[in-house]
XYZ file of C-alpha atoms in Angstrom:
339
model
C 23.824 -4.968 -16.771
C 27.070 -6.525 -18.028
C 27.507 -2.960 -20.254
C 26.690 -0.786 -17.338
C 29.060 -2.917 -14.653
C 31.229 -4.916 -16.118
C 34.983 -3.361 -15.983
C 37.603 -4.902 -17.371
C 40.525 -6.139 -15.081
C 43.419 -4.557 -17.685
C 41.057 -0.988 -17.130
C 41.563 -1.719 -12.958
C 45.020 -2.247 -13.770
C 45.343 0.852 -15.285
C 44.336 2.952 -12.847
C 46.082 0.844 -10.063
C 48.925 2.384 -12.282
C 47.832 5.804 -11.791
C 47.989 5.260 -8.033
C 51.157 3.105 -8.044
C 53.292 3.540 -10.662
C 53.376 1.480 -13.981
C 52.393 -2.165 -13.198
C 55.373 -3.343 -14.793
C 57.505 -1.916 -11.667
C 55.355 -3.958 -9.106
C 56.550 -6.858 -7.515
C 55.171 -10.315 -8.742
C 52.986 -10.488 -5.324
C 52.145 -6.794 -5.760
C 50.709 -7.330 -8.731
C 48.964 -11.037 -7.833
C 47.341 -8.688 -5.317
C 45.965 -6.135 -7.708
C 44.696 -8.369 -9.980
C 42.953 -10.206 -7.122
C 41.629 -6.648 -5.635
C 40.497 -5.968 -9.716
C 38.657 -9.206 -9.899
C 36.967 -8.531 -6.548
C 35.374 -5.128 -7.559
C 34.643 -6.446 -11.054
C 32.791 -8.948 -9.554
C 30.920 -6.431 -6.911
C 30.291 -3.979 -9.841
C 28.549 -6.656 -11.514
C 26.368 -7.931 -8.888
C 22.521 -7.527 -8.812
C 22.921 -5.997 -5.962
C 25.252 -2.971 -6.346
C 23.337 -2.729 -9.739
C 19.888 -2.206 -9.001
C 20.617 -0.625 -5.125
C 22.962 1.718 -6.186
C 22.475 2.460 -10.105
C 18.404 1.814 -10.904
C 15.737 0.666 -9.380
C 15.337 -2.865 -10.351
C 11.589 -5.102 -10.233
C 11.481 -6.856 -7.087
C 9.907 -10.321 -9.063
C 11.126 -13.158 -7.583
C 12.008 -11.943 -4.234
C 9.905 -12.847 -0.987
C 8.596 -10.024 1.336
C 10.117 -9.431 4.627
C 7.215 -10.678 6.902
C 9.514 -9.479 9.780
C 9.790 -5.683 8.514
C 6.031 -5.304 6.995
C 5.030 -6.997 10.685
C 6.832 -4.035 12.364
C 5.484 -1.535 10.134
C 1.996 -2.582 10.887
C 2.535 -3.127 15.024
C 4.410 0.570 15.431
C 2.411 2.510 12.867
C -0.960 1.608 12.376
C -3.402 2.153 15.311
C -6.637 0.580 16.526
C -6.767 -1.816 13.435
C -6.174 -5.242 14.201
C -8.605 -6.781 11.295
C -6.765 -4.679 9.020
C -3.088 -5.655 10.216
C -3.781 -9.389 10.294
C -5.337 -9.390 7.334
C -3.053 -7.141 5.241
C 0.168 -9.028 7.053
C -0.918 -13.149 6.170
C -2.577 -11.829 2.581
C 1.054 -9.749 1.382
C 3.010 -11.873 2.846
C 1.586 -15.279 1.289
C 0.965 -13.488 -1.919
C 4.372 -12.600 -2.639
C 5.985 -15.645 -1.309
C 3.923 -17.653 -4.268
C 5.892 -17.780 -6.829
C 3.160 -18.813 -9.277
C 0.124 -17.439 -8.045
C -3.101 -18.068 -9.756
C -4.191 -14.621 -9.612
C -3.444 -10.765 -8.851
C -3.791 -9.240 -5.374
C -6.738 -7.665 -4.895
C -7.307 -5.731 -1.386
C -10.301 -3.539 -0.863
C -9.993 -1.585 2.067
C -13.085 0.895 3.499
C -14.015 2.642 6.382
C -14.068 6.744 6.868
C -11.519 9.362 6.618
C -8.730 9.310 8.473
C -8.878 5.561 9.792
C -5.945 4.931 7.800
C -6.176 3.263 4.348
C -3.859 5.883 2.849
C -1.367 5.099 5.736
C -1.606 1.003 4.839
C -1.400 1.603 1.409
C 2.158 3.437 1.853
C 3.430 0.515 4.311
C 2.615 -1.805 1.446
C 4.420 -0.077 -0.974
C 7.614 0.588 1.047
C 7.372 -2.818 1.775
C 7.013 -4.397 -1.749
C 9.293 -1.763 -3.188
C 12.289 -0.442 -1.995
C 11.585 3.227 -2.685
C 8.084 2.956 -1.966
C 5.373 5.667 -2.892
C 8.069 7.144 -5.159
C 8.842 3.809 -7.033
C 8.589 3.334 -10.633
C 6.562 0.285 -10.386
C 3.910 1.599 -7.933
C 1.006 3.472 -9.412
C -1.373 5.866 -7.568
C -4.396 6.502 -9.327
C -7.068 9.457 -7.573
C -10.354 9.374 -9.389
C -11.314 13.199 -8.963
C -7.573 13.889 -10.334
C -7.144 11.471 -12.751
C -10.805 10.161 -14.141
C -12.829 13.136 -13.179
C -15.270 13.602 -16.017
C -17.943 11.269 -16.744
C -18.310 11.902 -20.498
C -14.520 11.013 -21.339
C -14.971 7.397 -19.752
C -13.501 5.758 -22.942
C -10.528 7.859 -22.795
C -10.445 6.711 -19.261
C -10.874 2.855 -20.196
C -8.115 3.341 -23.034
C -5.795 5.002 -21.051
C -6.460 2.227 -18.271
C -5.562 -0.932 -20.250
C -2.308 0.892 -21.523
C -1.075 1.861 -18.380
C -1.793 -1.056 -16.719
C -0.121 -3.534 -19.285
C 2.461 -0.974 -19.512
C 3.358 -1.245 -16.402
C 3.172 -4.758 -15.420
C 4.963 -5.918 -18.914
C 7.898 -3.377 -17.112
C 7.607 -5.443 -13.361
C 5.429 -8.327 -12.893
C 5.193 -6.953 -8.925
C 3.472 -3.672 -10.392
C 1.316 -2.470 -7.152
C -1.601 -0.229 -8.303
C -3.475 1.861 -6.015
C -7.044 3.424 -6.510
C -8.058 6.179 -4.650
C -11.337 7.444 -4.090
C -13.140 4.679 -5.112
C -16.733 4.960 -4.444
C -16.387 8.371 -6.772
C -15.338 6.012 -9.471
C -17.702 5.519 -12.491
C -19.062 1.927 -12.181
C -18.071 1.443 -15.799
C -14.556 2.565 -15.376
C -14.142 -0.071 -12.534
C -15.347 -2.982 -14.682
C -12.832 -2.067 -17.171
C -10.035 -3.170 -14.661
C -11.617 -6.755 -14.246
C -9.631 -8.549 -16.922
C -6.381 -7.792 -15.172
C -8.022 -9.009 -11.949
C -9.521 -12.618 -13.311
C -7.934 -15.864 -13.386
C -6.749 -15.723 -16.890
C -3.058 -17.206 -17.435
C -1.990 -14.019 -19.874
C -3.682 -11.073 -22.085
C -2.373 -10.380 -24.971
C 1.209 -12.195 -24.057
C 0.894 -10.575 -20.334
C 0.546 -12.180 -17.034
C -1.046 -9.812 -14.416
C -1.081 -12.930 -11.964
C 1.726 -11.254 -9.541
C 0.216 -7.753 -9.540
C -0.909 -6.313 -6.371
C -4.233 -3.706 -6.787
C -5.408 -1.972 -3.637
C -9.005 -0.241 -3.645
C -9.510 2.543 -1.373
C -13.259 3.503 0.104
C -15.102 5.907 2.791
C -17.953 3.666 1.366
C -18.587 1.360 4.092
C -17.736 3.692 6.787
C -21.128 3.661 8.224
C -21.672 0.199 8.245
C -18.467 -0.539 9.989
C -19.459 2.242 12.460
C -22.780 0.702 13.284
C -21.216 -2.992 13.524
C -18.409 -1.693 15.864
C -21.121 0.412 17.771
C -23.568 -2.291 18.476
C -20.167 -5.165 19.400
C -19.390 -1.671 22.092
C -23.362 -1.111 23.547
C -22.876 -5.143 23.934
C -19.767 -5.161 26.558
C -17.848 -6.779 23.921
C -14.121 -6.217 23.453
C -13.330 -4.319 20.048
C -10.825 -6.814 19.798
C -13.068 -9.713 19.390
C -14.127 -8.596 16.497
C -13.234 -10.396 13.211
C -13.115 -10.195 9.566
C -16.248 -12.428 8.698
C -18.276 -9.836 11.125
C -17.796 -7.179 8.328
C -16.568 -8.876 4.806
C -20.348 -10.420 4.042
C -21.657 -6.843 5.066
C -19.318 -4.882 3.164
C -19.559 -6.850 0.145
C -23.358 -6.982 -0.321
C -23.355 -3.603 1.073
C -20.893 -2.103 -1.995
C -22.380 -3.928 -4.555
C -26.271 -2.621 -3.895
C -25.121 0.765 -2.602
C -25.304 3.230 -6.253
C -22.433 5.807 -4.769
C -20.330 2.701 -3.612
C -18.339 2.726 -7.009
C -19.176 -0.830 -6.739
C -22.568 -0.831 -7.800
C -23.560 -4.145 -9.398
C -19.679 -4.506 -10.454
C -18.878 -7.705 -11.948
C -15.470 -7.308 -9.429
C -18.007 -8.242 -6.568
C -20.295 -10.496 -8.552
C -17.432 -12.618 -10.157
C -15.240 -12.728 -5.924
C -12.795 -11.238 -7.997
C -11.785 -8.631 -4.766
C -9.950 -11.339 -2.193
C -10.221 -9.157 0.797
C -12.861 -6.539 1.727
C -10.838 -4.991 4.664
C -12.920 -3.047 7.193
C -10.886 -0.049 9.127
C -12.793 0.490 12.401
C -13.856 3.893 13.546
C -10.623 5.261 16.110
C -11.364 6.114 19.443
C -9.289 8.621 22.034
C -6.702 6.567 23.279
C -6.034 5.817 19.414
C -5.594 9.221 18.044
C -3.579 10.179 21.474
C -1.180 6.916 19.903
C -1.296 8.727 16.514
C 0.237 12.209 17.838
C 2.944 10.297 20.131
C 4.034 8.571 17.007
C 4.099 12.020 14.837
C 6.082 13.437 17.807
C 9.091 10.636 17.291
C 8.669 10.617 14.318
C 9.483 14.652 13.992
C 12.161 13.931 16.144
C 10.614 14.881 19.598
C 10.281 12.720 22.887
C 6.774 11.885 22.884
C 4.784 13.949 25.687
C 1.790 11.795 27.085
C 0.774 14.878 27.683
C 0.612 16.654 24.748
C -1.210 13.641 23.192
C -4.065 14.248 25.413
C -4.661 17.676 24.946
C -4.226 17.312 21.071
C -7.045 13.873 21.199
C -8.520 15.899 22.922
C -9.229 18.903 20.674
C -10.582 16.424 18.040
C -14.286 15.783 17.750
C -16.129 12.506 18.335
C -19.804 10.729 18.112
C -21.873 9.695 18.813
C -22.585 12.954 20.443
C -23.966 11.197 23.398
C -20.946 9.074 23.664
C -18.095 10.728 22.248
C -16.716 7.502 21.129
C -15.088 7.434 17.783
C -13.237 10.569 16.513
C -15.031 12.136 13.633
C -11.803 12.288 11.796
C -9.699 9.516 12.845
C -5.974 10.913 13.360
C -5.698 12.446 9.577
C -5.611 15.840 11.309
C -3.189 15.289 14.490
C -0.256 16.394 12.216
C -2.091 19.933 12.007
C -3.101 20.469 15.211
C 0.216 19.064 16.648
C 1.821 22.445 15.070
C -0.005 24.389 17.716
C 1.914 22.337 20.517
C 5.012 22.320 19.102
């Protein structure tokens, strides 16, 4: 940093030359000033902070989250998922304010399309790393687009343990996300879990302050059926909590063959610290989703417009018409139409 920042005061001086004449023709406070002025910007050129804001992007290790900002984030973006908010907000938030932590992050969040796990996973990442999706330190992985044939799985596993120690060896805070996971091969999965376990380093690398987030639609229908049955009981939706769904979930991936956690040692070994359960949205949900898209395109939300957009969308049980068969992932689409 020191050869990318530091400037030397007699190279300030000269250019303070430039733009005042020769420093020998300055008066003795003239040039007391100067050198104070050169000594200030040497000093701001050099700090951490100009450095890796303004000239890289530097690993956030060592700095705690913003509980305040990812809170936010959370409250004004993500809809109709208070299990996952809570959850995500105290298990980020204590995570990264551990300086030693005995272990990586490991959140796996499931539930169907367009309940927003793709949405979380981009409020994590803004909120671990500055530039967020498009940081060098966070690392989206797709398994149809990146591990999509079955026969190359070493390749895969090979290509897995480089990038990964790659990566973290580069930022301790390396946040990894897996898309897609219940099309991932079952083999492929358990060649993550050393990075996952408890161990102190591999190979000279700690993975202890990595974050890993596991994306699902596996799940979906037994969330569905457990928020269902909490509805047909006159129960709030609110009142629902995490231990209603992690036990499910978690005995439910690991015997379910298209789960991509099928008998994985991940599961058997409580190596996954979270399962995180996105509930089903309902109407006055997606009509919050398309007032948000509208401010966030710039527009004064219309309460009005969000109705007839929620409801264009489709939702089930047919005899109910409760939950929206494709959570808000299309209100940007349709939204075109209105505006």
């Amino acid at each position: 940093m020191a050869a990318l920042c530091g400037v030397r005061v007699g190279q300030l001086l000269g250019l303070l030359a430039l733009l005042f004449g020769p420093v020998k023709a300055l008066e003795p406070i003239s040039v007391g000033i100067a050198i104070a002025a050169a000594s200030a910007l040497t000093g701001y050129l050099s700090s951490p902070d100009f450095y890796c804001g303004r000239l890289v992007e530097c690993c956030r290790d060592g700095q705690p989250l913003n509980a305040t900002a990812l809170e936010a984030d959370l409250r004004d973006k993500l809809f109709g998922q208070h299990l996952a908010h809570k959850t995500i907000s105290r298990a980020l938030t204590g995570f990264m304010g551990n300086p030693s932590p005995k272990k990586p992050l490991v959140l796996s969040l499931h539930g169907w399309t367009g309940t927003g796990k793709n949405f979380v996973s981009k409020i994590i990442a803004e909120n671990v790393h500055k530039l967020g999706m498009k940081s060098k330190f966070v690392h989206l992985f797709v398994t149809t687009a990146h591990f999509p044939h079955d026969n190359q799985i070493r390749l895969y596993k090979d290509q897995l343990h480089s990038w990964i120690k790659g990566n973290v060896t580069n930022c301790p805070r390396s946040l990894f996300i897996f898309d897609e996971m219940d099309k991932m091969h079952p083999e492929l999965l358990d060649a993550i879990k050393p990075f996952l376990d408890y161990y102190e380093s591999l190979d000279g690398v700690s993975y202890r302050k990595a974050v890993f987030l596991f994306l699902s639609n596996a799940g979906g229908d037994l969330i569905t059926r457990q928020t269902l049955d909490f509805w047909k009981a006159g129960k709030s939706r609110e009142d629902l909590q995490l231990k209603d769904f992690e036990n499910v979930l978690s005995i439910g991936m690991f015997n379910n063959i298209n789960s991509g956690f099928w008998h994985s040692s991940l599961i058997d070994k409580n190596l996954i610290d979270f399962f995180v359960p996105f509930l089903p949205l309902e109407l006055k949900h997606v009509k919050m989703c398309v007032l948000a898209e509208m401010k966030e395109r710039g527009f004064v939300p219309d309460e009005d417009v969000a109705v007839r957009v929620a409801n264009e969308m489709t939702y089930y049980p047919k005899d109910l018409n409760l939950f929206s068969d494709k959570g808000c992932k299309t209100v940007p689409v349709k939204l075109d139409f209105y505006l």
